[in-house]
Amino acid sequence: MVEHRHKCSVIISIGGFTLMEAIIVILIAGILAAFMAPRLDLTGFRETGFVQQATAAIRYAQKRAVTTGCHVNVSISSSGCNISWTGFPPGLGCTAGSIVNPSTGSNEFCNRATAPAGTAVSSFTFDNIGRPGSTQTIVLGSRTLTVEAETGYVHE
């Protein structure tokens, strides 16, 4: 009997998982998920979402004040973020009332987010050129938003 060997041999293996292997992997992933899911703490993610939504609400309020020439009030508390017209200056047809969130149709601008523990109530007004009058410091738990006096710029 004679064996023929080639100098170059290529072994091609085409394969996949068997049904049993796939079931075992899915079963192990399910067991791990069942034990790990209760240990996940989403509080930090929800608090970050609240801070980001509050920042967006403040920026939106400033833009509404500049584009309309009316004063806009911003109120942020642990229950949410609200924006409203102050009714000033009266000669421009500025009437007092709520400003509706264009994405939700309600007056709530921090919906579906959890306010950080220790969020203080903050309320201030943008004038008709987008200035808050004085520097505003908004405490949201361990995080702080600052609204600059002359520019209305919001930053953490």
Coordinates of C-alpha atoms in Angstrom, one line a residue:
M1 CA 0.0 0.0 0.0
V2 CA 1.4 3.4 -1.0
E3 CA 0.5 6.6 0.6
H4 CA 0.6 9.9 -1.3
R5 CA 1.3 12.9 0.7
H6 CA 1.1 16.4 -0.7
K7 CA 3.5 19.1 0.4
C8 CA 0.5 21.5 0.7
S9 CA -2.6 20.3 2.3
V10 CA -5.5 22.6 3.1
I11 CA -8.2 21.4 5.4
I12 CA -11.5 23.2 5.0
S13 CA -13.9 22.9 7.7
I14 CA -17.4 24.2 7.2
G15 CA -19.6 23.9 10.2
G16 CA -21.8 25.5 12.7
F17 CA -23.5 24.8 15.9
T18 CA -25.6 21.7 16.4
L19 CA -29.1 22.2 17.8
M20 CA -28.0 20.8 21.2
E21 CA -25.1 23.3 21.4
A22 CA -27.4 26.2 20.6
I23 CA -29.9 25.1 23.2
I24 CA -27.2 24.8 25.9
V25 CA -25.8 28.3 25.1
I26 CA -29.3 29.9 25.2
L27 CA -30.0 28.1 28.5
I28 CA -26.8 29.3 30.1
A29 CA -27.4 32.9 28.9
G30 CA -30.9 32.7 30.3
I31 CA -29.6 31.5 33.7
L32 CA -27.0 34.3 33.8
A33 CA -29.6 36.9 32.8
A34 CA -32.0 35.7 35.6
F35 CA -29.3 36.2 38.2
M36 CA -27.8 39.4 36.9
A37 CA -31.0 41.4 36.0
P38 CA -32.0 42.1 39.7
R39 CA -28.4 43.4 40.3
L40 CA -28.5 46.0 37.6
D41 CA -29.0 49.5 39.0
L42 CA -30.4 51.8 36.4
T43 CA -30.7 54.8 38.8
G44 CA -27.6 56.4 37.5
F45 CA -28.7 56.2 33.9
R46 CA -32.1 57.6 34.8
E47 CA -30.5 60.5 36.7
T48 CA -28.2 61.3 33.8
G49 CA -31.2 61.3 31.5
F50 CA -32.9 63.8 33.9
V51 CA -29.9 66.1 33.8
Q52 CA -29.7 65.9 30.0
Q53 CA -33.4 66.6 29.6
A54 CA -33.2 69.5 32.1
T55 CA -30.3 71.0 30.1
A56 CA -32.3 70.6 26.9
A57 CA -35.4 72.2 28.5
I58 CA -33.3 75.3 29.6
R59 CA -31.8 75.7 26.1
Y60 CA -35.3 75.4 24.5
A61 CA -36.7 78.0 26.9
Q62 CA -33.9 80.4 26.0
K63 CA -34.5 79.9 22.3
R64 CA -38.2 80.5 22.7
A65 CA -37.5 83.8 24.6
V66 CA -35.2 85.0 21.9
T67 CA -37.4 84.1 19.0
T68 CA -40.6 85.5 20.4
G69 CA -39.3 88.5 22.3
C70 CA -41.3 87.4 25.4
H71 CA -40.0 86.4 28.8
V72 CA -40.0 82.7 29.5
N73 CA -39.9 81.1 33.0
V74 CA -38.1 77.8 33.7
S75 CA -39.0 75.7 36.7
I76 CA -37.1 72.5 37.6
S77 CA -37.8 70.3 40.5
S78 CA -37.8 66.7 41.5
S79 CA -41.2 66.3 39.9
G80 CA -40.0 67.6 36.5
C81 CA -39.2 70.5 34.2
N82 CA -41.8 73.0 33.1
I83 CA -41.5 76.1 30.9
S84 CA -44.1 78.9 30.7
W85 CA -44.7 82.4 29.3
T86 CA -44.6 85.1 32.0
G87 CA -46.8 87.5 30.1
F88 CA -44.1 90.2 29.9
P89 CA -43.6 92.5 28.1
P90 CA -47.3 93.2 27.6
G91 CA -46.9 95.4 24.6
L92 CA -45.7 92.6 22.3
G93 CA -48.7 90.4 22.8
C94 CA -47.0 88.1 25.3
T95 CA -49.6 86.2 27.3
A96 CA -49.0 84.1 30.3
G97 CA -49.3 80.4 29.9
S98 CA -47.6 77.1 29.5
I99 CA -45.2 76.2 26.7
V100 CA -45.9 72.8 25.2
N101 CA -43.2 70.3 24.6
P102 CA -43.2 69.8 20.8
S103 CA -42.3 66.1 21.1
T104 CA -44.9 65.1 23.7
G105 CA -47.6 67.7 23.5
S106 CA -47.5 68.3 27.3
N107 CA -45.9 70.9 29.5
E108 CA -43.5 68.3 30.9
F109 CA -39.9 68.6 29.5
C110 CA -38.2 65.9 31.7
N111 CA -40.6 63.0 31.2
R112 CA -39.6 59.4 31.7
A113 CA -36.5 60.4 33.7
T114 CA -35.8 60.1 37.4
A115 CA -34.8 63.2 39.2
P116 CA -31.6 62.7 41.3
A117 CA -32.2 62.5 45.1
G118 CA -31.7 65.9 46.6
T119 CA -32.9 67.9 43.5
A120 CA -33.6 71.4 44.7
V121 CA -36.5 73.5 43.3
S122 CA -35.1 76.1 40.8
S123 CA -37.0 78.7 39.0
F124 CA -35.8 81.6 36.9
T125 CA -36.8 83.7 33.9
F126 CA -35.1 84.4 30.6
D127 CA -35.7 87.9 29.3
N128 CA -36.5 88.7 25.6
I129 CA -32.8 88.4 24.6
G130 CA -32.2 85.1 26.3
R131 CA -30.5 86.3 29.5
P132 CA -31.4 84.8 32.9
G133 CA -30.6 88.1 34.7
S134 CA -28.0 86.5 37.1
T135 CA -26.0 83.3 37.1
Q136 CA -28.3 80.5 38.0
T137 CA -27.1 77.4 39.8
I138 CA -29.4 74.4 39.6
V139 CA -28.6 71.5 42.0
L140 CA -29.7 68.1 40.7
G141 CA -28.5 65.7 43.3
S142 CA -24.7 65.5 43.2
R143 CA -24.7 67.3 39.8
T144 CA -25.0 71.0 39.2
L145 CA -26.1 72.9 36.1
T146 CA -25.0 76.5 35.7
V147 CA -26.7 79.0 33.5
E148 CA -24.4 82.0 32.8
A149 CA -25.8 85.5 33.4
E150 CA -24.9 87.3 30.3
T151 CA -25.2 84.6 27.7
G152 CA -27.7 82.1 29.1
Y153 CA -25.2 79.3 28.3
V154 CA -26.0 76.1 30.2
H155 CA -23.3 73.7 31.3
E156 CA -22.5 71.2 34.0

